[in-house]
Coordinates of C-alpha atoms in Angstrom, one line a residue:
Chain A
M488 CA 18.6 205.0 111.6
N489 CA 22.1 205.9 111.2
G490 CA 25.4 203.5 111.5
L491 CA 28.4 204.1 114.7
R492 CA 30.3 207.3 114.2
P493 CA 33.3 206.5 112.5
P494 CA 35.7 205.0 114.9
R495 CA 39.4 205.9 116.4
I496 CA 40.9 202.8 115.3
E497 CA 43.8 201.4 117.4
L498 CA 45.6 197.9 116.1
R499 CA 48.6 197.2 118.6
S500 CA 51.0 194.1 118.1
V501 CA 48.2 192.3 116.2
V502 CA 49.2 189.3 114.8
R503 CA 47.8 186.7 112.5
T504 CA 48.8 183.5 112.4
Y505 CA 46.7 180.3 109.8
A506 CA 47.3 176.9 110.6
A507 CA 49.6 177.9 114.2
G508 CA 51.7 174.9 115.3
G509 CA 51.3 173.2 112.4
A510 CA 53.6 172.7 109.0
D511 CA 52.2 174.9 107.2
E512 CA 51.4 177.8 109.4
V513 CA 51.6 181.3 107.7
R514 CA 52.0 184.3 109.8
A515 CA 50.2 186.5 107.6
L516 CA 50.5 189.3 110.1
Q517 CA 53.5 190.1 112.0
G518 CA 52.8 192.7 115.5
I519 CA 51.0 195.4 113.4
D520 CA 51.1 199.2 115.2
L521 CA 48.5 201.2 112.9
T522 CA 45.7 204.2 114.2
F523 CA 43.2 205.9 111.3
A524 CA 41.9 208.6 113.3
P525 CA 37.9 209.1 111.5
G526 CA 37.8 210.6 108.1
E527 CA 41.0 209.5 107.2
F528 CA 41.4 208.3 103.5
V529 CA 44.1 205.5 103.3
S530 CA 45.7 203.4 100.4
V531 CA 47.1 199.8 101.3
E532 CA 49.6 198.8 99.0
G533 CA 52.0 195.7 98.1
P534 CA 52.9 192.6 96.4
S535 CA 50.2 189.9 96.7
G536 CA 50.4 188.1 99.6
C537 CA 51.7 190.7 102.1
G538 CA 48.7 190.4 104.2
K539 CA 46.7 193.6 102.7
T540 CA 43.5 191.7 102.9
T541 CA 44.9 190.2 106.5
L542 CA 44.3 193.4 108.0
L543 CA 41.3 194.8 105.9
N544 CA 39.3 191.6 106.9
L545 CA 40.8 192.4 110.8
L546 CA 39.4 195.9 110.5
G547 CA 35.9 195.0 109.2
L548 CA 36.1 192.2 112.2
L549 CA 35.7 189.5 109.8
D550 CA 38.6 188.0 111.4
A551 CA 39.8 187.8 114.3
P552 CA 43.8 188.7 115.2
T553 CA 45.9 185.3 117.0
S554 CA 47.3 188.3 119.4
G555 CA 46.9 191.7 119.7
E556 CA 44.3 194.4 120.9
L557 CA 42.2 196.0 117.6
T558 CA 39.9 198.9 119.5
W559 CA 37.5 201.1 118.4
D560 CA 37.3 204.3 120.4
G561 CA 39.5 202.3 122.8
R562 CA 36.9 199.7 123.3
P563 CA 38.7 196.4 122.4
V564 CA 36.6 195.1 119.6
G565 CA 38.4 192.3 117.8
D566 CA 38.2 190.0 120.2
R567 CA 34.2 190.1 121.2
P568 CA 32.0 186.9 119.9
E569 CA 30.9 186.4 116.4
R570 CA 27.3 187.5 116.9
V571 CA 28.8 190.8 118.5
R572 CA 31.5 191.2 115.9
A573 CA 28.2 190.6 113.2
R574 CA 26.6 193.2 114.9
L575 CA 29.4 195.7 114.8
R576 CA 30.2 194.6 111.6
L577 CA 26.6 195.4 110.7
E578 CA 26.0 198.5 111.5
G579 CA 29.7 200.1 111.1
V580 CA 31.6 199.1 108.3
G581 CA 31.0 198.7 104.3
F582 CA 32.4 196.0 102.2
I583 CA 33.9 197.3 99.2
F584 CA 35.3 193.8 97.3
Q585 CA 37.1 193.5 93.8
R586 CA 34.8 191.0 92.3
F587 CA 31.4 193.2 93.8
Y588 CA 30.1 189.7 95.4
L589 CA 26.6 191.3 94.6
L590 CA 23.8 188.5 95.7
P591 CA 22.6 186.7 91.9
T592 CA 18.9 185.7 93.0
L593 CA 18.2 189.7 94.1
T594 CA 18.1 193.2 92.2
A595 CA 20.2 196.1 92.5
A596 CA 17.7 197.4 95.3
E597 CA 17.2 194.2 96.7
N598 CA 20.9 193.9 97.2
V599 CA 21.7 197.9 98.3
E600 CA 18.2 196.6 100.9
L601 CA 20.4 193.7 102.4
P602 CA 21.8 195.0 105.3
M603 CA 19.1 197.4 106.0
R604 CA 16.8 194.2 106.2
A605 CA 19.7 193.0 108.3
R606 CA 19.0 195.7 110.5
R607 CA 15.6 195.8 110.5
L608 CA 14.8 199.0 109.0
P609 CA 11.6 199.6 108.2
R610 CA 10.9 198.5 104.6
A611 CA 9.3 201.7 103.1
D612 CA 12.3 203.4 105.2
R613 CA 14.7 201.5 103.4
R614 CA 12.9 201.4 100.3
A615 CA 12.9 205.0 100.2
R616 CA 16.9 204.9 101.2
A617 CA 17.7 202.5 98.7
D618 CA 16.4 204.5 95.7
A619 CA 18.6 207.3 97.0
L620 CA 21.5 205.7 97.0
L621 CA 20.8 204.3 94.0
A622 CA 20.2 207.8 92.8
E623 CA 23.9 208.6 94.0
V624 CA 25.7 206.2 92.3
G625 CA 24.4 207.6 89.5
L626 CA 22.0 203.8 88.7
A627 CA 18.7 205.7 89.5
G628 CA 16.6 204.1 86.8
R629 CA 18.7 200.3 87.3
A630 CA 16.8 199.2 90.5
R631 CA 15.4 197.0 89.2
A632 CA 17.6 194.8 87.5
Y633 CA 19.9 192.1 88.0
P634 CA 23.2 191.9 88.5
H635 CA 23.9 189.6 85.1
Q636 CA 22.6 192.7 83.3
L637 CA 24.7 195.2 84.8
S638 CA 28.0 195.7 83.5
G639 CA 31.2 196.1 85.7
G640 CA 31.2 199.8 86.7
E641 CA 26.9 199.4 87.8
E642 CA 27.2 196.4 89.2
Q643 CA 30.8 198.1 91.3
R644 CA 28.7 201.0 92.0
V645 CA 25.7 199.2 93.3
A646 CA 28.3 197.3 95.5
V647 CA 29.1 200.5 97.1
A648 CA 26.0 201.5 97.0
R649 CA 24.7 198.6 99.3
A650 CA 27.9 199.0 100.8
L651 CA 26.6 202.7 102.2
G652 CA 23.5 201.4 102.6
N653 CA 23.3 201.5 106.9
R654 CA 25.5 204.8 107.2
P655 CA 28.6 202.9 108.6
G656 CA 31.6 204.9 109.4
L657 CA 34.2 202.8 108.0
L658 CA 34.6 202.2 104.6
L659 CA 36.5 199.2 103.3
A660 CA 37.0 198.4 100.3
D661 CA 39.4 195.4 98.5
E662 CA 41.0 196.4 95.2
P663 CA 38.0 198.3 94.6
T664 CA 38.9 199.0 90.9
G665 CA 40.2 195.9 90.0
E666 CA 37.9 194.6 87.4
L667 CA 37.0 197.6 85.7
D668 CA 37.7 200.3 83.2
T669 CA 39.6 203.7 83.5
A670 CA 36.6 205.3 82.8
N671 CA 34.7 203.6 85.7
S672 CA 37.8 203.1 88.2
R673 CA 37.5 207.0 88.6
A674 CA 33.5 207.5 88.8
I675 CA 34.5 204.5 91.4
L676 CA 36.6 206.7 93.3
D677 CA 34.9 209.8 92.8
L678 CA 31.6 208.2 94.8
L679 CA 34.0 207.2 97.5
E680 CA 35.8 210.2 98.6
R681 CA 32.7 212.2 97.9
V682 CA 31.0 209.6 100.3
R683 CA 33.8 209.6 102.7
A684 CA 33.3 213.4 102.9
A685 CA 30.5 213.8 103.3
R686 CA 30.2 211.4 106.0
D687 CA 33.4 212.0 107.4
A688 CA 33.9 208.4 106.5
T689 CA 36.9 206.8 107.1
L690 CA 38.2 205.2 103.9
L691 CA 41.0 202.0 103.4
V692 CA 41.8 201.2 100.6
V693 CA 43.7 198.4 99.4
T694 CA 45.6 198.7 95.7
H695 CA 47.9 197.8 93.3
N696 CA 47.0 200.9 91.5
P697 CA 49.1 203.7 92.6
E698 CA 46.8 206.2 90.5
V699 CA 44.3 205.0 93.4
A700 CA 46.6 204.9 96.0
A701 CA 47.8 208.0 94.5
R702 CA 44.2 210.3 95.6
A703 CA 45.0 209.1 99.1
G704 CA 45.8 211.5 102.1
R705 CA 47.8 207.9 103.8
H706 CA 50.4 205.7 102.3
L707 CA 51.1 201.9 103.8
E708 CA 52.9 199.8 102.2
M709 CA 53.1 196.5 103.5
R710 CA 56.3 193.4 102.8
D711 CA 55.6 190.1 104.4
G712 CA 53.2 190.7 107.3
R713 CA 54.6 193.9 108.1
V714 CA 53.7 198.3 107.4
V715 CA 57.5 199.5 105.8
R716 CA 55.6 202.5 105.2
D717 CA 53.0 205.2 106.3
V718 CA 53.2 208.4 105.5
A719 CA 50.9 211.2 105.3
E720 CA 50.2 214.0 102.8
A721 CA 50.7 217.0 104.4
Chain B
M1127 CA 15.2 183.7 91.0
R1128 CA 13.4 186.3 89.3
G1129 CA 14.3 188.3 85.6
P1130 CA 14.5 186.9 82.5
F1131 CA 17.4 184.7 82.7
R1132 CA 18.2 181.5 84.4
P1133 CA 22.2 181.4 85.2
R1134 CA 22.5 177.7 85.2
P1135 CA 23.2 176.1 88.4
L1136 CA 19.9 178.5 89.3
R1137 CA 18.7 176.0 87.5
H1138 CA 20.5 172.9 88.9
A1139 CA 19.0 174.6 92.4
R1140 CA 15.8 174.5 91.4
L1141 CA 15.9 170.8 90.2
Q1142 CA 17.3 170.4 93.4
A1143 CA 14.5 171.9 95.1
V1144 CA 11.7 169.2 93.0
L1145 CA 13.8 166.2 93.5
A1146 CA 13.5 167.2 97.8
I1147 CA 10.0 167.6 97.3
A1148 CA 9.4 164.9 95.4
A1149 CA 11.2 162.5 98.5
M1150 CA 9.3 164.4 101.4
A1151 CA 6.0 163.5 98.6
A1152 CA 6.7 160.3 98.2
A1153 CA 7.4 160.0 102.2
V1154 CA 4.4 161.9 103.0
S1155 CA 2.0 159.6 100.4
L1156 CA 3.0 156.0 101.7
P1157 CA 2.1 156.9 105.4
V1158 CA -0.8 158.8 103.9
V1159 CA -1.9 155.7 101.6
L1160 CA -1.6 153.1 104.2
V1161 CA -3.3 154.9 107.3
S1162 CA -6.0 156.1 105.8
V1163 CA -7.2 152.4 103.6
G1164 CA -5.6 150.6 106.9
G1165 CA -7.8 153.0 108.7
G1166 CA -11.0 152.8 106.4
V1167 CA -11.0 149.4 106.8
E1168 CA -10.9 149.0 109.8
D1169 CA -13.7 151.7 110.7
H1170 CA -16.0 149.3 108.0
E1171 CA -15.1 146.3 110.6
L1172 CA -16.5 148.3 113.4
T1173 CA -19.2 149.2 111.4
A1174 CA -20.5 146.3 110.8
I1175 CA -19.9 145.2 114.5
E1176 CA -21.8 148.5 115.5
N1177 CA -24.6 147.5 112.9
S1178 CA -25.0 143.7 113.6
G1179 CA -28.1 142.0 114.8
Y1180 CA -26.8 139.7 117.1
Q1181 CA -24.7 140.6 120.1
I1182 CA -23.3 137.5 121.1
V1183 CA -21.1 134.6 119.3
V1184 CA -20.5 131.5 120.5
S1185 CA -18.1 129.4 118.7
A1186 CA -15.7 126.7 119.0
G1187 CA -12.2 126.1 117.7
G1188 CA -11.7 124.3 114.9
E1189 CA -13.4 123.7 111.2
H1190 CA -17.6 123.4 111.3
G1191 CA -16.7 122.8 115.3
I1192 CA -20.4 123.5 117.1
E1193 CA -22.3 119.8 117.6
H1194 CA -25.8 119.5 117.9
S1195 CA -26.4 123.2 116.4
H1196 CA -30.2 123.3 116.8
A1197 CA -30.7 121.6 119.7
L1198 CA -28.1 124.1 121.2
A1199 CA -29.8 127.0 119.8
A1200 CA -33.0 125.9 121.9
T1201 CA -30.8 125.7 124.3
I1202 CA -29.5 129.5 124.2
D1203 CA -32.9 130.7 123.5
R1204 CA -34.4 129.9 126.7
V1205 CA -31.1 132.6 128.4
T1206 CA -32.7 134.9 129.9
G1207 CA -32.3 138.0 128.1
V1208 CA -31.6 136.3 124.5
A1209 CA -34.2 137.4 122.1
E1210 CA -32.3 135.0 119.4
A1211 CA -30.2 132.5 118.4
S1212 CA -29.0 131.1 115.0
P1213 CA -26.7 129.1 113.9
V1214 CA -24.8 129.5 110.9
L1215 CA -22.7 126.6 109.2
S1216 CA -20.6 128.6 106.1
I1217 CA -18.6 126.2 104.0
A1218 CA -17.5 126.4 100.3
I1219 CA -19.6 124.5 98.0
D1220 CA -19.9 123.7 93.8
A1221 CA -22.0 125.4 92.0
F1222 CA -24.0 124.0 88.6
P1223 CA -25.8 126.4 86.9
S1224 CA -27.5 125.1 84.0
G1225 CA -25.5 126.0 80.7
G1226 CA -23.4 127.5 82.2
S1227 CA -19.9 126.7 84.4
A1228 CA -19.5 124.8 87.8
S1229 CA -17.9 127.9 90.4
P1230 CA -17.4 127.7 94.0
V1231 CA -19.5 129.3 96.0
L1232 CA -20.0 130.5 99.8
A1233 CA -23.1 128.6 101.4
E1234 CA -24.3 129.8 104.6
G1235 CA -26.7 126.8 106.1
V1236 CA -29.1 128.5 108.2
I1237 CA -32.4 128.1 109.9
P1238 CA -34.4 131.0 108.6
D1239 CA -36.1 132.4 111.3
A1240 CA -33.4 132.7 113.8
F1241 CA -31.0 134.2 110.5
S1242 CA -33.7 136.5 109.8
A1243 CA -33.9 138.0 113.6
T1244 CA -30.5 138.2 113.5
L1245 CA -30.0 140.5 110.6
G1246 CA -28.3 143.7 111.8
P1247 CA -30.7 146.9 110.2
T1248 CA -28.0 147.1 107.5
E1249 CA -28.3 143.1 106.2
S1250 CA -31.7 143.6 107.1
D1251 CA -32.5 145.2 104.1
L1252 CA -31.0 143.3 101.8
F1253 CA -32.7 140.0 102.2
P1254 CA -36.3 139.3 101.8
N1255 CA -38.1 138.7 104.9
P1256 CA -39.3 136.4 105.7
L1257 CA -36.7 134.0 104.2
P1258 CA -38.6 132.5 101.7
L1259 CA -36.9 128.9 102.0
G1260 CA -40.0 126.7 102.7
D1261 CA -39.3 125.6 106.4
P1262 CA -39.3 128.5 108.4
S1263 CA -37.4 126.7 111.7
D1264 CA -35.3 123.8 109.7
T1265 CA -37.7 121.5 111.9
V1266 CA -39.6 119.3 109.4
H1267 CA -36.0 117.8 107.7
F1268 CA -34.3 118.2 110.7
A1269 CA -36.7 116.2 112.1
N1270 CA -34.7 116.0 116.1
G1271 CA -31.2 115.5 113.9
S1272 CA -33.3 112.5 111.9
Y1273 CA -32.9 114.4 108.7
A1274 CA -35.5 112.1 107.3
G1275 CA -38.3 114.9 106.7
P1276 CA -38.6 116.4 103.3
A1277 CA -35.7 118.8 102.2
T1278 CA -37.3 121.6 100.6
D1279 CA -34.2 122.3 98.2
D1280 CA -35.0 125.9 98.1
V1281 CA -31.6 128.4 97.8
L1282 CA -31.1 131.8 98.0
V1283 CA -28.8 133.2 95.9
S1284 CA -27.0 136.4 96.2
S1285 CA -27.3 139.3 93.9
P1286 CA -23.6 139.6 92.1
Y1287 CA -23.6 135.9 91.8
A1288 CA -27.0 135.5 89.8
A1289 CA -26.1 138.7 87.6
S1290 CA -22.6 136.9 86.8
A1291 CA -24.1 133.0 86.5
H1292 CA -27.7 134.5 84.9
L1293 CA -29.5 132.6 87.5
T1294 CA -33.4 133.8 88.2
V1295 CA -35.5 133.1 90.6
G1296 CA -37.6 130.1 90.0
A1297 CA -34.3 128.6 88.5
T1298 CA -32.7 125.3 88.8
L1299 CA -29.1 125.2 90.3
D1300 CA -27.4 122.0 90.9
L1301 CA -25.8 122.6 94.0
G1302 CA -23.2 120.0 95.6
P1303 CA -19.9 119.3 98.1
T1304 CA -17.1 118.5 95.3
A1305 CA -16.5 119.8 92.1
S1306 CA -17.5 116.6 90.9
Q1307 CA -21.4 117.1 89.0
S1308 CA -22.2 114.3 90.1
Q1309 CA -22.4 114.3 93.3
A1310 CA -24.7 117.7 93.0
S1311 CA -28.5 117.7 93.4
P1312 CA -31.0 120.1 91.9
Y1313 CA -32.1 123.1 93.7
T1314 CA -34.6 125.9 93.3
I1315 CA -33.7 129.5 93.8
T1316 CA -36.5 131.0 96.2
G1317 CA -34.6 134.5 96.5
I1318 CA -32.2 136.6 95.7
F1319 CA -30.6 138.6 97.9
G1320 CA -28.1 141.7 98.1
V1321 CA -24.6 141.8 99.7
P1322 CA -22.4 144.4 101.8
K1323 CA -19.6 146.1 100.6
T1324 CA -17.6 144.3 102.4
I1325 CA -13.2 143.6 101.2
L1326 CA -13.3 140.0 99.7
G1327 CA -14.1 141.2 96.5
P1328 CA -16.8 140.5 93.9
V1329 CA -15.4 136.8 94.0
G1330 CA -16.1 136.8 97.8
A1331 CA -19.8 137.6 96.9
F1332 CA -20.7 134.7 94.9
A1333 CA -23.1 133.2 97.8
L1334 CA -26.0 131.1 98.7
V1335 CA -27.8 130.7 101.8
L1336 CA -30.0 127.8 102.3
P1337 CA -30.8 125.7 105.8
L1338 CA -29.1 124.6 107.9
S1339 CA -30.1 120.6 107.6
D1340 CA -30.2 120.9 104.3
L1341 CA -26.3 121.4 104.1
Q1342 CA -25.1 119.5 106.7
V1343 CA -27.2 116.8 104.5
M1344 CA -25.2 117.7 101.4
C1345 CA -21.4 118.4 103.5
G1346 CA -22.3 115.4 105.8
Y1347 CA -22.3 116.7 108.5
A1348 CA -25.7 115.9 109.7
S1349 CA -26.0 113.0 112.7
G1350 CA -26.5 108.9 111.5
N1351 CA -23.8 109.3 108.6
G1352 CA -20.9 108.2 110.9
T1353 CA -19.4 111.9 111.1
V1354 CA -17.6 113.4 113.3
V1355 CA -19.1 116.8 113.7
P1356 CA -23.4 116.1 114.4
D1357 CA -25.8 118.7 113.5
A1358 CA -22.4 120.9 113.0
S1359 CA -22.3 125.0 112.6
D1360 CA -19.4 128.0 113.2
T1361 CA -21.1 129.8 115.0
I1362 CA -24.0 130.6 117.2
Q1363 CA -24.9 134.2 117.0
V1364 CA -27.1 135.1 119.5
A1365 CA -29.0 139.0 119.6
V1366 CA -30.1 139.5 122.6
S1367 CA -33.6 141.2 124.0
G1368 CA -34.2 145.0 124.1
A1369 CA -31.7 147.2 125.7
I1370 CA -29.6 144.8 127.0
S1371 CA -27.9 144.9 123.3
V1372 CA -26.1 148.6 124.8
D1373 CA -26.1 147.7 128.5
P1374 CA -22.7 146.1 129.1
A1375 CA -23.3 145.0 132.4
K1376 CA -26.9 143.4 131.2
L1377 CA -24.4 142.2 128.5
S1378 CA -21.7 140.6 130.1
A1379 CA -24.6 138.8 132.8
V1380 CA -26.5 137.6 129.6
E1381 CA -22.6 136.1 127.8
S1382 CA -22.4 134.1 131.7
A1383 CA -25.5 132.9 131.4
I1384 CA -24.5 131.4 128.5
Q1385 CA -21.3 130.3 129.2
S1386 CA -22.8 128.8 131.5
Q1387 CA -25.0 126.2 129.0
V1388 CA -21.6 126.2 127.1
P1389 CA -19.0 125.3 129.1
Y1390 CA -16.5 123.8 126.5
Y1391 CA -17.2 126.8 124.0
Q1392 CA -16.0 129.8 123.9
V1393 CA -18.7 132.9 124.1
T1394 CA -17.4 136.6 123.2
S1395 CA -19.8 139.4 122.6
L1396 CA -19.2 141.7 120.0
T1397 CA -18.0 144.7 122.4
Q1398 CA -15.2 142.4 123.3
E1399 CA -14.5 141.9 119.5
A1400 CA -14.8 145.1 118.6
A1401 CA -11.7 145.9 121.8
Q1402 CA -9.9 142.9 119.9
L1403 CA -10.4 143.9 116.6
E1404 CA -9.0 148.0 117.8
A1405 CA -6.2 146.7 119.3
A1406 CA -5.6 144.5 116.2
D1407 CA -5.8 147.4 114.1
S1408 CA -3.8 150.0 116.3
V1409 CA -0.9 146.9 116.1
L1410 CA -1.3 147.8 112.5
T1411 CA -1.6 150.8 112.4
G1412 CA 1.7 151.2 114.4
F1413 CA 3.7 149.0 111.6
Y1414 CA 2.2 150.9 109.0
L1415 CA 3.7 154.0 110.6
A1416 CA 7.2 151.8 111.1
L1417 CA 7.6 151.2 107.6
S1418 CA 6.6 154.3 106.5
S1419 CA 9.7 155.8 108.2
V1420 CA 12.0 153.8 106.7
G1421 CA 10.4 156.3 104.3
L1422 CA 10.9 159.6 106.2
V1423 CA 14.5 158.5 106.5
V1424 CA 15.4 158.3 102.9
G1425 CA 13.4 161.7 102.3
L1426 CA 14.9 163.6 105.2
L1427 CA 18.1 162.6 104.3
F1428 CA 17.2 163.3 100.6
L1429 CA 16.1 166.9 102.0
A1430 CA 19.5 167.5 104.1
L1431 CA 21.7 166.2 101.1
V1432 CA 20.2 169.1 99.0
L1433 CA 20.1 171.5 101.6
L1434 CA 23.7 170.5 102.5
R1435 CA 24.6 170.4 98.6
R1436 CA 23.0 174.0 98.4
I1437 CA 25.1 175.3 101.2
E1438 CA 27.6 174.5 99.3
A1439 CA 26.5 176.1 96.8
D1440 CA 26.3 179.1 97.8
R1441 CA 29.2 179.1 100.0
R1442 CA 29.9 182.5 98.3
S1443 CA 26.8 184.0 98.6
I1444 CA 26.5 182.9 102.8
G1445 CA 30.1 184.9 103.5
I1446 CA 29.2 187.7 101.4
R1447 CA 25.9 187.9 103.5
R1448 CA 27.9 187.3 107.2
A1449 CA 30.6 189.9 105.1
L1450 CA 27.9 192.6 105.5
G1451 CA 27.3 192.3 108.8
L1452 CA 24.0 189.5 108.7
S1453 CA 23.6 187.1 112.2
R1454 CA 24.1 183.4 112.4
G1455 CA 21.1 182.9 113.8
S1456 CA 19.9 184.7 110.5
I1457 CA 21.9 182.6 108.2
A1458 CA 20.9 179.3 109.9
M1459 CA 16.6 180.2 110.2
S1460 CA 16.8 181.4 105.9
V1461 CA 18.5 177.3 105.7
V1462 CA 15.8 176.4 108.1
V1463 CA 13.1 178.2 106.1
D1464 CA 14.7 176.9 102.6
G1465 CA 14.1 173.4 104.2
L1466 CA 11.0 173.9 105.7
V1467 CA 9.8 175.3 102.5
L1468 CA 10.7 172.2 100.8
A1469 CA 9.3 170.1 103.2
A1470 CA 5.6 171.8 103.4
A1471 CA 5.4 171.1 99.8
G1472 CA 6.7 167.7 99.6
A1473 CA 4.4 167.1 102.4
V1474 CA 1.4 168.8 100.2
A1475 CA 2.0 167.2 97.1
G1476 CA 2.9 163.8 99.1
L1477 CA -1.0 164.1 100.6
L1478 CA -2.6 164.8 97.1
G1479 CA -0.4 162.1 95.9
G1480 CA -1.7 160.1 98.5
Y1481 CA -5.0 161.0 97.7
A1482 CA -5.0 160.6 94.2
V1483 CA -3.2 156.4 94.3
V1484 CA -6.4 155.9 96.7
A1485 CA -8.7 157.6 94.1
A1486 CA -6.9 155.7 91.4
L1487 CA -6.6 152.0 93.2
A1488 CA -10.3 152.4 94.2
A1489 CA -11.3 153.9 91.0
D1490 CA -9.3 151.6 89.0
A1491 CA -7.3 148.3 90.7
T1492 CA -9.7 144.9 91.1
G1493 CA -10.9 142.7 93.7
T1494 CA -9.4 143.0 97.3
V1495 CA -7.0 146.0 96.3
Q1496 CA -10.6 147.7 94.9
E1497 CA -12.1 147.4 97.9
A1498 CA -10.5 148.4 100.6
A1499 CA -9.0 151.4 98.8
S1500 CA -12.7 152.3 97.8
L1501 CA -12.7 152.0 102.2
A1502 CA -10.7 154.7 102.9
V1503 CA -10.6 157.4 105.8
F1504 CA -9.0 160.4 105.1
D1505 CA -9.2 161.6 109.0
P1506 CA -7.8 165.1 109.2
R1507 CA -6.4 164.8 112.1
L1508 CA -4.3 162.1 111.4
L1509 CA -3.0 163.5 108.3
G1510 CA -2.2 166.7 110.0
G1511 CA -0.1 164.5 113.1
I1512 CA 1.8 163.2 110.0
V1513 CA 2.7 166.6 108.3
A1514 CA 3.5 167.7 111.7
A1515 CA 5.6 165.0 112.0
V1516 CA 7.3 165.7 108.5
L1517 CA 7.6 169.4 109.1
V1518 CA 9.5 168.4 112.8
L1519 CA 11.6 166.3 111.5
S1520 CA 12.6 168.3 108.4
I1521 CA 13.3 171.1 111.4
V1522 CA 15.6 169.2 112.5
A1523 CA 17.3 168.0 108.9
S1524 CA 17.6 171.6 108.5
L1525 CA 19.9 172.4 111.5
V1526 CA 22.2 170.1 110.9
A1527 CA 22.5 171.4 107.3
A1528 CA 22.1 175.1 109.0
R1529 CA 25.2 173.9 111.2
S1530 CA 27.3 173.2 108.0
A1531 CA 26.3 176.7 106.7
L1532 CA 27.6 178.2 109.9
R1533 CA 30.8 176.8 109.7
I1534 CA 31.7 178.9 106.5
E1535 CA 34.9 180.9 107.7
V1536 CA 33.4 184.2 105.6
A1537 CA 37.3 185.7 105.2
E1538 CA 38.0 182.4 102.9
A1539 CA 34.8 182.1 101.1
L1540 CA 35.6 185.9 100.0
R1541 CA 38.4 184.3 98.8

């Protein structure tokens, strides 16, 4: 069972406002227009609070635009009901978080299997796929370890394996190396690049780290809820 | 949770689970105890009625309200279909065993042969047959109401009392209407009878059986001495002939015939008594269940609170699952399953706990409580119904908690 093929993603005049109309209204995104082609590796940079995570949440269908349109291959997805967005998220999106967010009560293999279980993949298939993914991220012998028994680098590699479980077309990483040392950061980025290239997946990485950003083929810079720079390398 | 190390929050989750299970167990064990004991006592009483050797009871309001019992029993004996009419006078008197201390006992005054004829199959095994009370028809002493004939002064003693007061057949026992031995007269113990299992406790089983006329004279219920109720008895127990006892229409006809003879007394069949008893017991069962529902509500509230607390502690995990694409339905289902597992564990613990409480009461309690507990009946259907109700209500409580889980904003939970 494969995930959705990498979609062409478009945002048109996307606005995301929190506490709209209230005294503490926050306009996190203020009219974003962007297009992402399948297979792109995009870095998103900018100071804290500029809207990077909000953009990532919208692209990953964790959140919905207040106004504007978000489409996958021309089909509006941003305003779909949560049930539909959850299905698209399950089949089409892989999330990698700065703090890994592994479930502490599950082993590494069970964490990797979790999205596959949600897709009702047969037990033997998901076992085999989880083992293969853990081997791919260099954790073949750690399948039965619990998150608290893993190092930070190992936890993030499990998180990457989990994100790849349903073979998504869109990989979203929020500061994936933020809590890792240099060697582990490099290993994770190598892994993400390898996966992106092998599967023609779209990879968006939110980062403050210039070294991480330098590996991307396209660079977005955000300030105050707007994209102020969008540069693609030749 | 598996693995060699248990993070602290998970230990707390385990503690919460244990508390929720304990609350549900307490909520289930209460109705288990009440309903099983109440049901057992009801069954026992109904069995006693069904096994009774008489089928119709003549009674009057007030204490010892039937007058001219000997004559009335003879009149009822002549009603077609009646096999035997047995007047019974029950009254507490005092007994003074030689060398022992005085104690109150329940005395039953009977006409020996009539009494024997109205004993049920279970009771008849408990008494000597015929009753060794000297004057089988209680006519010699009664002498048509003159009480001028010689009294037998025989008495039968219940086995618990005989054992307690070290009484044997042939011994003398002074009996009197009050605690003053100066008013007591000597009786000869001519037999010992067993007692059926009752809920009166061991003291209630301190009983005597003696000729009706002897007891009437002893307590002033005889004619010719100015008493208000001459030749008194509490009831006249009527045994019917042959197959009439199992034919409701014929039994009702006999009942009507007796009623026409004694329009001023109440005539009831044991079938009616059983129905009245069942109606009263169903009211009591309803009361037990209403009482139990208070405990159940508390248990379910506790379960819901524990689930809410777990959800609050698992906000991030829920957010992660949602971010990975797990549906709201699967999140809600996991909360409901969580609640069901806790409730089921609590229900099982409650069933076992309730059973253990009843067994402990039957083994170690005293008096009426011990007797009632020993009669407990664990009806699988009723207990299954209680468990099913608990599980259904726990689903409702879990859904309330699940609603809270579904309100968690994913993006916020992951911050």
